[in-house]
Coordinates of C-alpha atoms in Angstrom, one line a residue:
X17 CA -2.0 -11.8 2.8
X18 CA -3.4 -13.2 6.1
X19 CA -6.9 -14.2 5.9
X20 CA -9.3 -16.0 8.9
X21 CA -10.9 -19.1 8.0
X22 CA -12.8 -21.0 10.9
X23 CA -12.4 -24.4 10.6
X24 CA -14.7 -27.3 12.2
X25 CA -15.0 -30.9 12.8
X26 CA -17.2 -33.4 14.8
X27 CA -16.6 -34.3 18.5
X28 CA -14.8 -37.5 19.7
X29 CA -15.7 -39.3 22.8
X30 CA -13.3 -39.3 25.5
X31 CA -10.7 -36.7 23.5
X32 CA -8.7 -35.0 26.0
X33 CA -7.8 -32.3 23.2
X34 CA -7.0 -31.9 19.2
X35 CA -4.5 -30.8 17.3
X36 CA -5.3 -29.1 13.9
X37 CA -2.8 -28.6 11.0
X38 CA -3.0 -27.1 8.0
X39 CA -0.7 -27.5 5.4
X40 CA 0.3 -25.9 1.6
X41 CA 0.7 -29.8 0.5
X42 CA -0.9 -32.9 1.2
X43 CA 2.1 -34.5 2.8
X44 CA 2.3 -31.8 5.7
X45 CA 5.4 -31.2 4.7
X46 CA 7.6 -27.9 4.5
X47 CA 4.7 -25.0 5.2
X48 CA 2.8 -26.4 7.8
X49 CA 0.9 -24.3 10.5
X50 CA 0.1 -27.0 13.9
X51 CA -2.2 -25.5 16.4
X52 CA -2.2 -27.7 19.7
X53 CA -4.2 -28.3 22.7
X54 CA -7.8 -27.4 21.5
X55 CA -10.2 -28.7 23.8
X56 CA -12.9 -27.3 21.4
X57 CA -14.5 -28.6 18.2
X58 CA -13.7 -25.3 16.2
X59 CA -10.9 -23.3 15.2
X60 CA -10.2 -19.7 13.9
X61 CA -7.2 -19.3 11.8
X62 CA -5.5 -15.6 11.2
X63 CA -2.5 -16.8 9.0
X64 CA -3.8 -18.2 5.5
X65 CA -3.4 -16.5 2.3
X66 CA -5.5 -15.8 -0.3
X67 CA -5.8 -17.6 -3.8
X68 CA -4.2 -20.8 -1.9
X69 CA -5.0 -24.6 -2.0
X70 CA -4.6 -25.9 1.9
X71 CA -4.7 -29.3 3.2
X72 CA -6.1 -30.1 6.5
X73 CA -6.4 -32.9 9.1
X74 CA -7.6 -33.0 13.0
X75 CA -5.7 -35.7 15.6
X76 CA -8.1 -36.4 18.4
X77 CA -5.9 -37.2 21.4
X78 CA -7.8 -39.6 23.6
X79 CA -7.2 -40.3 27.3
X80 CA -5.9 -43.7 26.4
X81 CA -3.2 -41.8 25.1
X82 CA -4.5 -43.2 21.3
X83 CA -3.7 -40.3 18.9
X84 CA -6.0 -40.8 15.2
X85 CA -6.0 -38.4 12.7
X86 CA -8.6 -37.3 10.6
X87 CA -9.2 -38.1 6.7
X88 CA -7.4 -35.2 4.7
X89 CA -9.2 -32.3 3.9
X90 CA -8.6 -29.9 1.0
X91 CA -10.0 -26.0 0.2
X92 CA -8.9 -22.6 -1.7
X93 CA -9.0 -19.5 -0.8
X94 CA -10.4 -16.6 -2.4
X95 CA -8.5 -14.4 -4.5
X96 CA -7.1 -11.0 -3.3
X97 CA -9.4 -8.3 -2.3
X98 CA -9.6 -5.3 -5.3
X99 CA -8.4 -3.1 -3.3
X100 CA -5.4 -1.3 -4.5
X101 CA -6.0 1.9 -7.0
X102 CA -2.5 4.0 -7.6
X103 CA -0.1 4.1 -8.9
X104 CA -1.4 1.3 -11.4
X105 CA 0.8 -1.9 -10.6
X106 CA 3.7 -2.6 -12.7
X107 CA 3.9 1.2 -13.9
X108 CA 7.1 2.7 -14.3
X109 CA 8.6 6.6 -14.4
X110 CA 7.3 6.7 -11.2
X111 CA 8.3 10.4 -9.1
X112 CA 10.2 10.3 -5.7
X113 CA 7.3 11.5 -4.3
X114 CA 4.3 9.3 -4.6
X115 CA 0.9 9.1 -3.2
X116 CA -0.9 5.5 -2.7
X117 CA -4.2 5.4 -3.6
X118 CA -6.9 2.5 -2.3
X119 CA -10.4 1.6 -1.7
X120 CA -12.5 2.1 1.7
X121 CA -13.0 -1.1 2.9
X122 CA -16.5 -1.8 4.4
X123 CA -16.5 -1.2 8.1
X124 CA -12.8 -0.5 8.2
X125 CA -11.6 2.4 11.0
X126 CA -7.4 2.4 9.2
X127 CA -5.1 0.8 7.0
X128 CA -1.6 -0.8 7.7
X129 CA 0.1 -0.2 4.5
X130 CA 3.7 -1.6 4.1
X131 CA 6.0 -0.7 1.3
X132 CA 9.3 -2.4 0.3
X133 CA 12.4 -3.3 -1.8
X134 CA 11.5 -6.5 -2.1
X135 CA 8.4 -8.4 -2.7
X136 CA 8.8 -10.8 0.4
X137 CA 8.6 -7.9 2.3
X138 CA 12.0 -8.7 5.1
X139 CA 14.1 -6.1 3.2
X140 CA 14.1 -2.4 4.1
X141 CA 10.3 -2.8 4.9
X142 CA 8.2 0.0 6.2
X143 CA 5.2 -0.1 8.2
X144 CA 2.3 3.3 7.8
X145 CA -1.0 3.4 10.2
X146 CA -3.2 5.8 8.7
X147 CA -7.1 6.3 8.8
X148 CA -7.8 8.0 5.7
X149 CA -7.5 5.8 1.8
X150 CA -4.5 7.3 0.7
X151 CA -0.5 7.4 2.0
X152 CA 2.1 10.1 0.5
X153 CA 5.6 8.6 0.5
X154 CA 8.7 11.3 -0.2
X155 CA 12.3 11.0 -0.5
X156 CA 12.5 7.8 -1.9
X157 CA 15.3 5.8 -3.8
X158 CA 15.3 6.6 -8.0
X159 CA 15.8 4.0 -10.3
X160 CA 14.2 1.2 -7.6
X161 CA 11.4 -1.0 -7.9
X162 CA 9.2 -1.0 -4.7
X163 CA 6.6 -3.2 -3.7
X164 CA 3.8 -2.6 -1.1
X165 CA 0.0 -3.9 0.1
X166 CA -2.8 -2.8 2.1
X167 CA -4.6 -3.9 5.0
X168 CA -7.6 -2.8 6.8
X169 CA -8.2 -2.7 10.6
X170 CA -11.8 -3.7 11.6
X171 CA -13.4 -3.0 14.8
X172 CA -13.5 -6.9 15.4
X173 CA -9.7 -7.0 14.1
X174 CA -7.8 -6.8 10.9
X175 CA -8.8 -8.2 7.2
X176 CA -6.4 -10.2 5.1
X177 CA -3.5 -7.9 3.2
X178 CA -4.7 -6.8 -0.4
X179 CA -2.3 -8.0 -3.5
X180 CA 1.0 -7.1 -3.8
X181 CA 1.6 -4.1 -6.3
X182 CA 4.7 -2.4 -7.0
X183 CA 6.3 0.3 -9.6
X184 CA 9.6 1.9 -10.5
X185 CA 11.0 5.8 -9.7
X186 CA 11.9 7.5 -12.0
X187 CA 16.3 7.5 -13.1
X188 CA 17.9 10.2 -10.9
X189 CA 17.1 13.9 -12.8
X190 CA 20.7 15.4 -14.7
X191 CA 19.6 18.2 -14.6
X192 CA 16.6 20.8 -13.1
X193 CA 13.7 20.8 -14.7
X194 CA 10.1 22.5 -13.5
X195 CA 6.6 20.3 -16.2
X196 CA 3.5 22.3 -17.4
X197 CA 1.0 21.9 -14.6
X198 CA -1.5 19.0 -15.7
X199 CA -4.3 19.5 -16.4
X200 CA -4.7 22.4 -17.7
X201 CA -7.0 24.6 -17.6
X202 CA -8.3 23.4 -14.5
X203 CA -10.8 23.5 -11.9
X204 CA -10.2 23.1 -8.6
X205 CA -7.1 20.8 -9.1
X206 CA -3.9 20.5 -10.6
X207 CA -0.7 18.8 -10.2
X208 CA 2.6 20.6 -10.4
X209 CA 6.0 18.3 -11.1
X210 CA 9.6 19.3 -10.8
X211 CA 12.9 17.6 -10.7
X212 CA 16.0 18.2 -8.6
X213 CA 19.4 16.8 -9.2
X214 CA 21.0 17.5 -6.6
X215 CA 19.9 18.2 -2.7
X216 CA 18.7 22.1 -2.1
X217 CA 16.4 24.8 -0.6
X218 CA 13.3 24.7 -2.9
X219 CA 10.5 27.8 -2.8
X220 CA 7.6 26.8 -5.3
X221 CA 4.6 30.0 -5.3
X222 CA 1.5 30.8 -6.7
X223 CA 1.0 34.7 -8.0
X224 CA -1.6 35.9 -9.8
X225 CA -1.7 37.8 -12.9
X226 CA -0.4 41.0 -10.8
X227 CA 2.4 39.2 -9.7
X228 CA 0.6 38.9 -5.8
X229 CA 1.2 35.9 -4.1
X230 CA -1.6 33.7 -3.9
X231 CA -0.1 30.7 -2.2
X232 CA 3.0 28.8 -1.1
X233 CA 3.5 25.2 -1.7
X234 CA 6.8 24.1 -1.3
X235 CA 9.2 26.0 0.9
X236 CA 11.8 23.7 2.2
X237 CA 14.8 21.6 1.7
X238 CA 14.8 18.6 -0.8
X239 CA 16.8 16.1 -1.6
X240 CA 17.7 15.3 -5.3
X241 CA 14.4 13.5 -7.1
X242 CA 11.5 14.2 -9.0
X243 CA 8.2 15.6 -6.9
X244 CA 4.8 15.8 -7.6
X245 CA 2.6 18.5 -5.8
X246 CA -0.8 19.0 -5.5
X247 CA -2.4 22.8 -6.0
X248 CA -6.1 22.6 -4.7
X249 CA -8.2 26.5 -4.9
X250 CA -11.2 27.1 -4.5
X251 CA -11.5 30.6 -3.4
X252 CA -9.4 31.8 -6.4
X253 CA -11.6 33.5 -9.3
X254 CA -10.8 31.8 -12.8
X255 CA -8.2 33.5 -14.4
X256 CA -4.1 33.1 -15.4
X257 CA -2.1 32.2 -12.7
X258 CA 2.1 31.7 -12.1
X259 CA 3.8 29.2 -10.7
X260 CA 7.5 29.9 -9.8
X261 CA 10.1 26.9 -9.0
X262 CA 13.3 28.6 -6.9
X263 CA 15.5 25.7 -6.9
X264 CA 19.3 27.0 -5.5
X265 CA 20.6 28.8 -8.6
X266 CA 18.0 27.5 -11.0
X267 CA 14.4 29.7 -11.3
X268 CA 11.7 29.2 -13.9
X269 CA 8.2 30.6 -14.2
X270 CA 5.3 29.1 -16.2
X271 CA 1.9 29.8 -16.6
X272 CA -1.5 27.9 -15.8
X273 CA -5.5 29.0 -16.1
X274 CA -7.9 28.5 -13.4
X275 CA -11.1 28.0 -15.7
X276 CA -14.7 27.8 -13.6

């Protein structure tokens, strides 16, 4: 939620330095940011948040040693970047596996995206550089609400952190259980989901209508949760398709149609 803001105020003869604070309340009490030994008549603050009423005041510090601050100043912030896409905020039934979805920011080269337990942020708090608009997060906790934000790096530094969003995962699955591919028919995407309840090797493959495996998409171990997976073709010719979920003991087919 940090935002610059450059503040300014008029020279004083003989100053040796100012000090500029800037404070959530008018008594500068409680949150108040001091920053000391300016020698300039301008400042450029990194740690304000958006959709915020500040107070601010300037102490000239003469070489008398006479300090005198400044009448109180007052200002609000703009409201949050719209930024944030997916999942929607507040939504619920959320999978294990889920992939963040924001907007490009003009002029932005990456995103720090943080994700946590807790909407302060100081609990079990992760941290994710990445350069493209979206971030896949796996393996984590069912029946949790998390909470996470966005915020761009620009080539002359970084932009104030989006809005806070959050949603819930899903309850932990009783049982395995492998959904219809959605949508369907489709063309050239579709999203298969499955749900594990307890930890295993899981194969999940693509055959065609002669039973010839077209692809693989999940060939691993995974913990217990519910997954989303993405199938992307666009070499296949329309048609039906398989998909096959091996999941330990558990093994169910279904079918899905390619449509160009």
């Amino acid at each position: 939620m940090l935002l610059p803001i450059e503040f300014k105020w008029s020279s004083v003869p003989n100053v040796l330095r100012y000090e500029l604070q800037v404070s959530t309340n008018s008594s500068f009490s409680g949150s108040t940011q001091s920053f000391t030994n300016l020698t300039d008549t301008s400042y450029k603050a990194n740690s304000l948040n958006y959709a915020t009423q500040y107070f601010w005041r300037v102490k000239s510090i003469l070489s008398s040693g006479y300090e005198n601050w400044s009448p109180v100043w007052k200002f609000t912030t703009t409201d949050y970047p719209d930024i944030l896409l997916a999942p929607e905020n507040n939504s619920i039934n959320i999978p294990t596996t889920v992939k963040l979805l924001w907007k490009r920011a003009t002029n932005a080269i990456s995103y720090l995206v943080q994700v946590s337990l807790d909407s302060t942020f100081t609990d079990s708090s992760f941290s994710y550089n990445v350069e493209d608009t979206l971030k896949v997060l796996e393996n984590l906790k069912s029946y949790r609400k998390y909470f996470w934000k966005v915020q761009p790096t620009l080539s002359d530094g970084n932009e104030g952190w989006s809005e806070i969003w959050s949603f819930t995962t899903l309850p932990l699955p009783i049982t395995f259980k492998l959904y219809q591919n959605h949508p369907n028919p489709f063309n050239p995407n579709t999203t298969i989901s499955y749900q594990l309840p307890i930890a295993c090797n899981v194969r999940l493959k693509i055959y065609d209508i002669l039973g010839n495996e077209v692809a693989t998409l999940v060939n691993e171990e995974k913990p217990s949760g519910s997954y989303n997976v993405e199938f992307t073709t666009n070499n296949l010719s329309s048609g039906i398709y398989f998909y096959r979920l091996q999941a330990g003991n558990f093994i169910e087919t279904k079918k899905m149609i390619l449509l160009k």
